[in-house]
């Protein structure tokens, strides 16, 4: 590694110090180094400082750094919000495990004293996913089918954001006289924006890993997730796909709907891992 690439910045130092304060001295890893690269397309990233062999362990991260929906369950306000929403019979929307991570991440970004604020601050401030496309980019897409697909995706995304804003207003109003102050949810209600939600959504979906619930969650956490978001059992997945095949005469429609269900289950097993997410630093193979 060239010396001019071996740059760090305050955000990297803060993240490494935070990781060390939580029980892991990441700076002592002899194989990898977290840097701020001078190459624009790389940005902050992890680079190897020595030749790496086949099937070599690069770094081991304890479970307490695997950020999935169970971290949201440690914020009582978030759990109270999801329980409240599950009782709203007039709502046709059901939240999922991925939504729990969005809520957790937004609060960590807003609350400078939150335990994982340094992790949230270490993430990029913008992304090159469709959620960040401006109208000029959309208009320049060569194929109308692609443009239509992206536009529909953005419309769904905006409707989801508007729904969350509306639900936060309802929730904070309904708990106004509650003995529980709900400070975190009021903080989120007062400061949520389209840009903040977009950032949380893209941070999770562009930097995530996938782990089975049973690998990192307790039985109690899984049961709470099932009560709030539904089960992710494989037999439910197969039953759902058989139902799709029985009710659809269009092979392509059948495939797309089954793929969406498969992706839904996979996405609900998303997690974030500090430091490791910087391995995704370049689009080049």
PDB file of C-alpha atoms in Angstrom:
ATOM      1  CA  UNK A   1       0.000   0.000   0.000  1.00  0.00           C
ATOM      2  CA  UNK A   2       1.316   3.416  -0.921  1.00  0.00           C
ATOM      3  CA  UNK A   3       1.770   5.848   1.936  1.00  0.00           C
ATOM      4  CA  UNK A   4      -0.410   8.425   0.211  1.00  0.00           C
ATOM      5  CA  UNK A   5      -3.280   5.922   0.365  1.00  0.00           C
ATOM      6  CA  UNK A   6      -2.799   5.309   4.065  1.00  0.00           C
ATOM      7  CA  UNK A   7      -4.993   8.218   5.064  1.00  0.00           C
ATOM      8  CA  UNK A   8      -7.404   8.360   7.940  1.00  0.00           C
ATOM      9  CA  UNK A   9      -9.925  10.939   9.011  1.00  0.00           C
ATOM     10  CA  UNK A  10     -11.765  11.761  12.212  1.00  0.00           C
ATOM     11  CA  UNK A  11     -14.778   9.617  11.323  1.00  0.00           C
ATOM     12  CA  UNK A  12     -12.552   6.559  10.869  1.00  0.00           C
ATOM     13  CA  UNK A  13     -10.721   7.253  14.131  1.00  0.00           C
ATOM     14  CA  UNK A  14     -14.025   7.744  15.967  1.00  0.00           C
ATOM     15  CA  UNK A  15     -15.399   4.487  14.562  1.00  0.00           C
ATOM     16  CA  UNK A  16     -12.279   2.502  15.510  1.00  0.00           C
ATOM     17  CA  UNK A  17     -12.281   4.030  19.001  1.00  0.00           C
ATOM     18  CA  UNK A  18     -15.978   3.174  19.383  1.00  0.00           C
ATOM     19  CA  UNK A  19     -15.378  -0.430  18.261  1.00  0.00           C
ATOM     20  CA  UNK A  20     -12.476  -0.730  20.717  1.00  0.00           C
ATOM     21  CA  UNK A  21     -14.605   0.756  23.531  1.00  0.00           C
ATOM     22  CA  UNK A  22     -17.094  -2.028  22.846  1.00  0.00           C
ATOM     23  CA  UNK A  23     -14.518  -4.770  23.276  1.00  0.00           C
ATOM     24  CA  UNK A  24     -12.684  -5.203  19.963  1.00  0.00           C
ATOM     25  CA  UNK A  25      -9.361  -3.561  19.086  1.00  0.00           C
ATOM     26  CA  UNK A  26      -9.852  -3.384  15.344  1.00  0.00           C
ATOM     27  CA  UNK A  27      -6.655  -1.377  14.828  1.00  0.00           C
ATOM     28  CA  UNK A  28      -4.577  -4.360  15.943  1.00  0.00           C
ATOM     29  CA  UNK A  29      -5.705  -6.459  12.968  1.00  0.00           C
ATOM     30  CA  UNK A  30      -2.500  -7.201  11.049  1.00  0.00           C
ATOM     31  CA  UNK A  31      -4.246  -8.155   7.792  1.00  0.00           C
ATOM     32  CA  UNK A  32      -6.672  -5.284   7.256  1.00  0.00           C
ATOM     33  CA  UNK A  33      -6.673  -1.543   7.703  1.00  0.00           C
ATOM     34  CA  UNK A  34      -9.579   0.876   7.653  1.00  0.00           C
ATOM     35  CA  UNK A  35      -8.571   3.977   5.697  1.00  0.00           C
ATOM     36  CA  UNK A  36      -9.895   6.928   3.759  1.00  0.00           C
ATOM     37  CA  UNK A  37      -8.625   6.178   0.269  1.00  0.00           C
ATOM     38  CA  UNK A  38      -7.357   8.884  -2.026  1.00  0.00           C
ATOM     39  CA  UNK A  39      -9.233   7.104  -4.840  1.00  0.00           C
ATOM     40  CA  UNK A  40     -12.580   8.816  -5.218  1.00  0.00           C
ATOM     41  CA  UNK A  41     -14.532   5.680  -6.101  1.00  0.00           C
ATOM     42  CA  UNK A  42     -13.322   3.901  -2.971  1.00  0.00           C
ATOM     43  CA  UNK A  43     -13.772   6.494  -0.234  1.00  0.00           C
ATOM     44  CA  UNK A  44     -13.559   5.047   3.254  1.00  0.00           C
ATOM     45  CA  UNK A  45     -12.699   1.383   2.895  1.00  0.00           C
ATOM     46  CA  UNK A  46     -10.916  -1.649   4.268  1.00  0.00           C
ATOM     47  CA  UNK A  47      -7.728  -2.620   2.464  1.00  0.00           C
ATOM     48  CA  UNK A  48      -5.398  -5.562   2.876  1.00  0.00           C
ATOM     49  CA  UNK A  49      -1.927  -4.745   4.184  1.00  0.00           C
ATOM     50  CA  UNK A  50      -0.445  -8.130   3.273  1.00  0.00           C
ATOM     51  CA  UNK A  51      -1.009 -10.888   0.732  1.00  0.00           C
ATOM     52  CA  UNK A  52      -4.087 -12.908   1.571  1.00  0.00           C
ATOM     53  CA  UNK A  53      -4.216 -16.666   1.206  1.00  0.00           C
ATOM     54  CA  UNK A  54      -7.104 -18.955   0.289  1.00  0.00           C
ATOM     55  CA  UNK A  55      -9.712 -19.646   2.976  1.00  0.00           C
ATOM     56  CA  UNK A  56      -8.049 -17.245   5.390  1.00  0.00           C
ATOM     57  CA  UNK A  57      -9.914 -15.646   8.276  1.00  0.00           C
ATOM     58  CA  UNK A  58      -9.599 -11.886   7.853  1.00  0.00           C
ATOM     59  CA  UNK A  59     -11.414 -10.662  10.937  1.00  0.00           C
ATOM     60  CA  UNK A  60     -13.780 -12.076  13.515  1.00  0.00           C
ATOM     61  CA  UNK A  61     -16.630  -9.870  14.726  1.00  0.00           C
ATOM     62  CA  UNK A  62     -18.495 -10.730  17.940  1.00  0.00           C
ATOM     63  CA  UNK A  63     -22.292 -11.065  17.859  1.00  0.00           C
ATOM     64  CA  UNK A  64     -22.715  -7.776  19.693  1.00  0.00           C
ATOM     65  CA  UNK A  65     -21.599  -6.031  16.475  1.00  0.00           C
ATOM     66  CA  UNK A  66     -24.134  -7.850  14.280  1.00  0.00           C
ATOM     67  CA  UNK A  67     -26.878  -5.227  13.990  1.00  0.00           C
ATOM     68  CA  UNK A  68     -30.204  -6.768  13.081  1.00  0.00           C
ATOM     69  CA  UNK A  69     -33.770  -6.125  14.220  1.00  0.00           C
ATOM     70  CA  UNK A  70     -32.988  -7.251  17.776  1.00  0.00           C
ATOM     71  CA  UNK A  71     -31.089  -3.983  18.300  1.00  0.00           C
ATOM     72  CA  UNK A  72     -34.346  -2.117  17.699  1.00  0.00           C
ATOM     73  CA  UNK A  73     -35.919  -4.244  20.441  1.00  0.00           C
ATOM     74  CA  UNK A  74     -33.435  -2.694  22.882  1.00  0.00           C
ATOM     75  CA  UNK A  75     -35.122   0.680  22.292  1.00  0.00           C
ATOM     76  CA  UNK A  76     -38.362   0.483  24.263  1.00  0.00           C
ATOM     77  CA  UNK A  77     -39.958   3.291  22.231  1.00  0.00           C
ATOM     78  CA  UNK A  78     -39.554   1.355  18.966  1.00  0.00           C
ATOM     79  CA  UNK A  79     -41.086  -1.797  20.442  1.00  0.00           C
ATOM     80  CA  UNK A  80     -43.975   0.245  21.850  1.00  0.00           C
ATOM     81  CA  UNK A  81     -44.536   1.801  18.422  1.00  0.00           C
ATOM     82  CA  UNK A  82     -44.634  -1.539  16.601  1.00  0.00           C
ATOM     83  CA  UNK A  83     -46.937  -3.041  19.248  1.00  0.00           C
ATOM     84  CA  UNK A  84     -49.224  -0.014  18.943  1.00  0.00           C
ATOM     85  CA  UNK A  85     -49.277  -0.340  15.170  1.00  0.00           C
ATOM     86  CA  UNK A  86     -50.089  -4.044  15.322  1.00  0.00           C
ATOM     87  CA  UNK A  87     -53.320  -3.145  17.144  1.00  0.00           C
ATOM     88  CA  UNK A  88     -54.429  -0.656  14.489  1.00  0.00           C
ATOM     89  CA  UNK A  89     -56.977  -2.805  12.696  1.00  0.00           C
ATOM     90  CA  UNK A  90     -57.661  -0.127  10.096  1.00  0.00           C
ATOM     91  CA  UNK A  91     -54.083  -0.272   8.818  1.00  0.00           C
ATOM     92  CA  UNK A  92     -53.479  -2.376   5.700  1.00  0.00           C
ATOM     93  CA  UNK A  93     -49.700  -2.130   6.091  1.00  0.00           C
ATOM     94  CA  UNK A  94     -47.585  -4.482   8.152  1.00  0.00           C
ATOM     95  CA  UNK A  95     -44.072  -3.613   9.158  1.00  0.00           C
ATOM     96  CA  UNK A  96     -41.255  -6.156   8.885  1.00  0.00           C
ATOM     97  CA  UNK A  97     -37.876  -6.889  10.430  1.00  0.00           C
ATOM     98  CA  UNK A  98     -36.110  -4.642   7.948  1.00  0.00           C
ATOM     99  CA  UNK A  99     -38.276  -1.682   8.980  1.00  0.00           C
ATOM    100  CA  UNK A 100     -37.110  -2.183  12.556  1.00  0.00           C
ATOM    101  CA  UNK A 101     -33.508  -1.643  11.431  1.00  0.00           C
ATOM    102  CA  UNK A 102     -34.491   1.539   9.546  1.00  0.00           C
ATOM    103  CA  UNK A 103     -36.125   2.978  12.668  1.00  0.00           C
ATOM    104  CA  UNK A 104     -33.169   2.006  14.838  1.00  0.00           C
ATOM    105  CA  UNK A 105     -30.643   3.490  12.421  1.00  0.00           C
ATOM    106  CA  UNK A 106     -32.516   6.785  12.049  1.00  0.00           C
ATOM    107  CA  UNK A 107     -32.644   7.222  15.826  1.00  0.00           C
ATOM    108  CA  UNK A 108     -28.936   6.397  16.145  1.00  0.00           C
ATOM    109  CA  UNK A 109     -28.194   9.081  13.539  1.00  0.00           C
ATOM    110  CA  UNK A 110     -30.346  11.698  15.273  1.00  0.00           C
ATOM    111  CA  UNK A 111     -29.294  11.018  18.857  1.00  0.00           C
ATOM    112  CA  UNK A 112     -25.666  12.079  19.237  1.00  0.00           C
ATOM    113  CA  UNK A 113     -25.515  10.302  22.605  1.00  0.00           C
ATOM    114  CA  UNK A 114     -26.817   6.993  21.258  1.00  0.00           C
ATOM    115  CA  UNK A 115     -24.525   3.989  21.615  1.00  0.00           C
ATOM    116  CA  UNK A 116     -24.240   3.383  17.872  1.00  0.00           C
ATOM    117  CA  UNK A 117     -24.140   6.996  16.717  1.00  0.00           C
ATOM    118  CA  UNK A 118     -20.476   6.647  15.676  1.00  0.00           C
ATOM    119  CA  UNK A 119     -21.420   3.698  13.489  1.00  0.00           C
ATOM    120  CA  UNK A 120     -24.274   5.634  11.885  1.00  0.00           C
ATOM    121  CA  UNK A 121     -22.017   8.637  11.314  1.00  0.00           C
ATOM    122  CA  UNK A 122     -19.427   6.441   9.590  1.00  0.00           C
ATOM    123  CA  UNK A 123     -21.780   5.550   6.750  1.00  0.00           C
ATOM    124  CA  UNK A 124     -21.897   7.423   3.446  1.00  0.00           C
ATOM    125  CA  UNK A 125     -24.195  10.432   3.333  1.00  0.00           C
ATOM    126  CA  UNK A 126     -25.549   9.500  -0.103  1.00  0.00           C
ATOM    127  CA  UNK A 127     -25.724   6.537  -2.470  1.00  0.00           C
ATOM    128  CA  UNK A 128     -25.985   5.837  -6.192  1.00  0.00           C
ATOM    129  CA  UNK A 129     -29.175   3.774  -5.912  1.00  0.00           C
ATOM    130  CA  UNK A 130     -32.430   4.778  -7.685  1.00  0.00           C
ATOM    131  CA  UNK A 131     -33.683   6.508  -4.517  1.00  0.00           C
ATOM    132  CA  UNK A 132     -31.010   9.152  -5.141  1.00  0.00           C
ATOM    133  CA  UNK A 133     -31.711   9.588  -8.869  1.00  0.00           C
ATOM    134  CA  UNK A 134     -32.837  13.061  -9.835  1.00  0.00           C
ATOM    135  CA  UNK A 135     -35.355  13.732 -12.570  1.00  0.00           C
ATOM    136  CA  UNK A 136     -32.608  14.334 -15.126  1.00  0.00           C
ATOM    137  CA  UNK A 137     -31.278  10.805 -14.620  1.00  0.00           C
ATOM    138  CA  UNK A 138     -34.755   9.314 -14.820  1.00  0.00           C
ATOM    139  CA  UNK A 139     -35.516  11.177 -18.034  1.00  0.00           C
ATOM    140  CA  UNK A 140     -32.271  10.000 -19.616  1.00  0.00           C
ATOM    141  CA  UNK A 141     -32.956   6.290 -19.117  1.00  0.00           C
ATOM    142  CA  UNK A 142     -32.899   4.708 -22.592  1.00  0.00           C
ATOM    143  CA  UNK A 143     -35.685   2.153 -22.170  1.00  0.00           C
ATOM    144  CA  UNK A 144     -39.188   3.127 -21.136  1.00  0.00           C
ATOM    145  CA  UNK A 145     -39.645  -0.217 -19.355  1.00  0.00           C
ATOM    146  CA  UNK A 146     -36.624   0.477 -17.154  1.00  0.00           C
ATOM    147  CA  UNK A 147     -37.780   4.033 -16.513  1.00  0.00           C
ATOM    148  CA  UNK A 148     -41.257   2.762 -15.616  1.00  0.00           C
ATOM    149  CA  UNK A 149     -39.838   0.142 -13.252  1.00  0.00           C
ATOM    150  CA  UNK A 150     -37.678   2.691 -11.426  1.00  0.00           C
ATOM    151  CA  UNK A 151     -40.499   5.234 -11.277  1.00  0.00           C
ATOM    152  CA  UNK A 152     -42.849   2.676  -9.735  1.00  0.00           C
ATOM    153  CA  UNK A 153     -40.176   1.748  -7.218  1.00  0.00           C
ATOM    154  CA  UNK A 154     -39.719   5.386  -6.231  1.00  0.00           C
ATOM    155  CA  UNK A 155     -43.477   5.917  -5.978  1.00  0.00           C
ATOM    156  CA  UNK A 156     -43.795   2.958  -3.614  1.00  0.00           C
ATOM    157  CA  UNK A 157     -40.868   4.247  -1.597  1.00  0.00           C
ATOM    158  CA  UNK A 158     -42.379   7.725  -1.239  1.00  0.00           C
ATOM    159  CA  UNK A 159     -45.742   6.294  -0.216  1.00  0.00           C
ATOM    160  CA  UNK A 160     -44.005   4.205   2.460  1.00  0.00           C
ATOM    161  CA  UNK A 161     -42.253   7.297   3.792  1.00  0.00           C
ATOM    162  CA  UNK A 162     -45.507   9.280   3.881  1.00  0.00           C
ATOM    163  CA  UNK A 163     -47.193   6.397   5.707  1.00  0.00           C
ATOM    164  CA  UNK A 164     -44.457   6.318   8.356  1.00  0.00           C
ATOM    165  CA  UNK A 165     -44.690  10.084   8.917  1.00  0.00           C
ATOM    166  CA  UNK A 166     -48.455   9.791   9.320  1.00  0.00           C
ATOM    167  CA  UNK A 167     -48.153   6.841  11.717  1.00  0.00           C
ATOM    168  CA  UNK A 168     -45.541   8.635  13.833  1.00  0.00           C
ATOM    169  CA  UNK A 169     -47.927  11.592  14.185  1.00  0.00           C
ATOM    170  CA  UNK A 170     -50.775   9.289  15.201  1.00  0.00           C
ATOM    171  CA  UNK A 171     -48.598   7.356  17.624  1.00  0.00           C
ATOM    172  CA  UNK A 172     -47.169  10.413  19.374  1.00  0.00           C
ATOM    173  CA  UNK A 173     -50.657  11.921  19.648  1.00  0.00           C
ATOM    174  CA  UNK A 174     -52.107   8.703  21.065  1.00  0.00           C
ATOM    175  CA  UNK A 175     -49.349   8.442  23.701  1.00  0.00           C
ATOM    176  CA  UNK A 176     -49.490  12.136  24.652  1.00  0.00           C
ATOM    177  CA  UNK A 177     -51.050  11.359  28.031  1.00  0.00           C
ATOM    178  CA  UNK A 178     -49.181   8.097  28.470  1.00  0.00           C
ATOM    179  CA  UNK A 179     -46.895   7.727  31.466  1.00  0.00           C
ATOM    180  CA  UNK A 180     -44.136   6.666  29.048  1.00  0.00           C
ATOM    181  CA  UNK A 181     -42.582   9.795  27.513  1.00  0.00           C
ATOM    182  CA  UNK A 182     -41.550   8.130  24.219  1.00  0.00           C
ATOM    183  CA  UNK A 183     -38.664  10.569  23.808  1.00  0.00           C
ATOM    184  CA  UNK A 184     -36.962   8.633  21.018  1.00  0.00           C
ATOM    185  CA  UNK A 185     -40.091   8.349  18.886  1.00  0.00           C
ATOM    186  CA  UNK A 186     -40.884  12.008  19.430  1.00  0.00           C
ATOM    187  CA  UNK A 187     -37.325  12.835  18.395  1.00  0.00           C
ATOM    188  CA  UNK A 188     -37.859  10.807  15.243  1.00  0.00           C
ATOM    189  CA  UNK A 189     -41.291  12.324  14.620  1.00  0.00           C
ATOM    190  CA  UNK A 190     -39.907  15.850  14.952  1.00  0.00           C
ATOM    191  CA  UNK A 191     -36.840  15.311  12.761  1.00  0.00           C
ATOM    192  CA  UNK A 192     -37.715  12.628  10.255  1.00  0.00           C
ATOM    193  CA  UNK A 193     -37.338  13.711   6.642  1.00  0.00           C
ATOM    194  CA  UNK A 194     -37.444  12.072   3.271  1.00  0.00           C
ATOM    195  CA  UNK A 195     -33.642  12.369   3.087  1.00  0.00           C
ATOM    196  CA  UNK A 196     -33.161  10.728   6.499  1.00  0.00           C
ATOM    197  CA  UNK A 197     -35.442   7.811   5.664  1.00  0.00           C
ATOM    198  CA  UNK A 198     -33.840   7.453   2.242  1.00  0.00           C
ATOM    199  CA  UNK A 199     -30.407   7.383   3.867  1.00  0.00           C
ATOM    200  CA  UNK A 200     -31.409   4.688   6.366  1.00  0.00           C
ATOM    201  CA  UNK A 201     -33.079   2.565   3.676  1.00  0.00           C
ATOM    202  CA  UNK A 202     -30.093   2.733   1.322  1.00  0.00           C
ATOM    203  CA  UNK A 203     -27.541   2.297   4.101  1.00  0.00           C
ATOM    204  CA  UNK A 204     -29.142  -0.994   5.092  1.00  0.00           C
ATOM    205  CA  UNK A 205     -29.910  -2.336   1.629  1.00  0.00           C
ATOM    206  CA  UNK A 206     -26.535  -1.484   0.085  1.00  0.00           C
ATOM    207  CA  UNK A 207     -24.290  -2.501   3.008  1.00  0.00           C
ATOM    208  CA  UNK A 208     -26.063  -5.489   4.547  1.00  0.00           C
ATOM    209  CA  UNK A 209     -25.125  -9.077   5.226  1.00  0.00           C
ATOM    210  CA  UNK A 210     -27.567 -11.955   5.725  1.00  0.00           C
ATOM    211  CA  UNK A 211     -27.696 -14.231   8.758  1.00  0.00           C
ATOM    212  CA  UNK A 212     -30.344 -16.607  10.029  1.00  0.00           C
ATOM    213  CA  UNK A 213     -32.316 -15.292  13.000  1.00  0.00           C
ATOM    214  CA  UNK A 214     -31.259 -18.270  15.107  1.00  0.00           C
ATOM    215  CA  UNK A 215     -27.570 -17.409  14.599  1.00  0.00           C
ATOM    216  CA  UNK A 216     -27.791 -14.113  16.500  1.00  0.00           C
ATOM    217  CA  UNK A 217     -31.207 -13.840  18.164  1.00  0.00           C
ATOM    218  CA  UNK A 218     -32.543 -15.384  21.338  1.00  0.00           C
ATOM    219  CA  UNK A 219     -35.754 -17.421  21.319  1.00  0.00           C
ATOM    220  CA  UNK A 220     -37.518 -14.535  23.080  1.00  0.00           C
ATOM    221  CA  UNK A 221     -36.365 -12.047  20.413  1.00  0.00           C
ATOM    222  CA  UNK A 222     -37.517 -14.337  17.601  1.00  0.00           C
ATOM    223  CA  UNK A 223     -40.903 -14.798  19.265  1.00  0.00           C
ATOM    224  CA  UNK A 224     -41.311 -11.033  19.658  1.00  0.00           C
ATOM    225  CA  UNK A 225     -40.408 -10.544  15.981  1.00  0.00           C
ATOM    226  CA  UNK A 226     -42.934 -13.187  14.979  1.00  0.00           C
ATOM    227  CA  UNK A 227     -45.653 -11.512  17.034  1.00  0.00           C
ATOM    228  CA  UNK A 228     -44.920  -8.111  15.474  1.00  0.00           C
ATOM    229  CA  UNK A 229     -43.908  -9.004  11.918  1.00  0.00           C
ATOM    230  CA  UNK A 230     -45.050 -12.581  11.271  1.00  0.00           C
ATOM    231  CA  UNK A 231     -43.115 -15.813  10.843  1.00  0.00           C
ATOM    232  CA  UNK A 232     -40.370 -16.504   8.312  1.00  0.00           C
ATOM    233  CA  UNK A 233     -40.676 -20.276   8.397  1.00  0.00           C
ATOM    234  CA  UNK A 234     -39.592 -22.127   5.276  1.00  0.00           C
ATOM    235  CA  UNK A 235     -42.847 -24.120   5.177  1.00  0.00           C
ATOM    236  CA  UNK A 236     -44.752 -20.833   5.010  1.00  0.00           C
ATOM    237  CA  UNK A 237     -42.536 -19.830   2.080  1.00  0.00           C
ATOM    238  CA  UNK A 238     -43.282 -23.040   0.169  1.00  0.00           C
ATOM    239  CA  UNK A 239     -47.002 -22.862   0.976  1.00  0.00           C
ATOM    240  CA  UNK A 240     -47.078 -19.277  -0.286  1.00  0.00           C
ATOM    241  CA  UNK A 241     -45.334 -20.258  -3.541  1.00  0.00           C
ATOM    242  CA  UNK A 242     -47.705 -23.158  -4.147  1.00  0.00           C
ATOM    243  CA  UNK A 243     -50.587 -20.729  -3.685  1.00  0.00           C
ATOM    244  CA  UNK A 244     -49.049 -18.388  -6.283  1.00  0.00           C
ATOM    245  CA  UNK A 245     -48.657 -21.230  -8.776  1.00  0.00           C
ATOM    246  CA  UNK A 246     -52.267 -22.288  -8.278  1.00  0.00           C
ATOM    247  CA  UNK A 247     -53.691 -18.789  -8.722  1.00  0.00           C
ATOM    248  CA  UNK A 248     -51.599 -17.508 -11.645  1.00  0.00           C
ATOM    249  CA  UNK A 249     -51.779 -18.550 -15.298  1.00  0.00           C
ATOM    250  CA  UNK A 250     -48.839 -16.370 -16.341  1.00  0.00           C
ATOM    251  CA  UNK A 251     -45.447 -18.152 -15.935  1.00  0.00           C
ATOM    252  CA  UNK A 252     -43.541 -14.848 -15.816  1.00  0.00           C
ATOM    253  CA  UNK A 253     -45.947 -13.399 -13.253  1.00  0.00           C
ATOM    254  CA  UNK A 254     -45.599 -16.583 -11.212  1.00  0.00           C
ATOM    255  CA  UNK A 255     -41.802 -16.348 -11.305  1.00  0.00           C
ATOM    256  CA  UNK A 256     -41.750 -12.658 -10.344  1.00  0.00           C
ATOM    257  CA  UNK A 257     -44.149 -13.110  -7.445  1.00  0.00           C
ATOM    258  CA  UNK A 258     -42.217 -16.121  -6.129  1.00  0.00           C
ATOM    259  CA  UNK A 259     -38.964 -14.180  -6.489  1.00  0.00           C
ATOM    260  CA  UNK A 260     -40.457 -11.253  -4.569  1.00  0.00           C
ATOM    261  CA  UNK A 261     -41.459 -13.603  -1.745  1.00  0.00           C
ATOM    262  CA  UNK A 262     -37.995 -15.187  -1.703  1.00  0.00           C
ATOM    263  CA  UNK A 263     -36.395 -11.724  -1.602  1.00  0.00           C
ATOM    264  CA  UNK A 264     -38.777 -10.659   1.159  1.00  0.00           C
ATOM    265  CA  UNK A 265     -37.655 -13.543   3.369  1.00  0.00           C
ATOM    266  CA  UNK A 266     -33.989 -12.955   2.548  1.00  0.00           C
ATOM    267  CA  UNK A 267     -34.245  -9.212   3.200  1.00  0.00           C
ATOM    268  CA  UNK A 268     -35.857  -9.824   6.563  1.00  0.00           C
ATOM    269  CA  UNK A 269     -32.636 -11.590   7.568  1.00  0.00           C
ATOM    270  CA  UNK A 270     -30.515  -8.521   6.828  1.00  0.00           C
ATOM    271  CA  UNK A 271     -27.969  -7.275   9.308  1.00  0.00           C
ATOM    272  CA  UNK A 272     -25.281  -4.595   9.400  1.00  0.00           C
ATOM    273  CA  UNK A 273     -21.756  -5.183  10.702  1.00  0.00           C
ATOM    274  CA  UNK A 274     -19.492  -2.215  11.539  1.00  0.00           C
ATOM    275  CA  UNK A 275     -16.059  -2.320   9.875  1.00  0.00           C
ATOM    276  CA  UNK A 276     -17.001  -5.293   7.680  1.00  0.00           C
ATOM    277  CA  UNK A 277     -19.368  -3.123   5.634  1.00  0.00           C
ATOM    278  CA  UNK A 278     -16.338  -1.144   4.455  1.00  0.00           C
ATOM    279  CA  UNK A 279     -15.210  -4.210   2.517  1.00  0.00           C
ATOM    280  CA  UNK A 280     -17.863  -3.186  -0.038  1.00  0.00           C
ATOM    281  CA  UNK A 281     -15.793  -0.221  -1.103  1.00  0.00           C
ATOM    282  CA  UNK A 282     -15.539  -0.606  -4.885  1.00  0.00           C
ATOM    283  CA  UNK A 283     -17.811  -1.716  -7.692  1.00  0.00           C
ATOM    284  CA  UNK A 284     -14.802  -3.165  -9.521  1.00  0.00           C
ATOM    285  CA  UNK A 285     -14.170  -6.920  -9.136  1.00  0.00           C
TER     286      UNK A 285
END
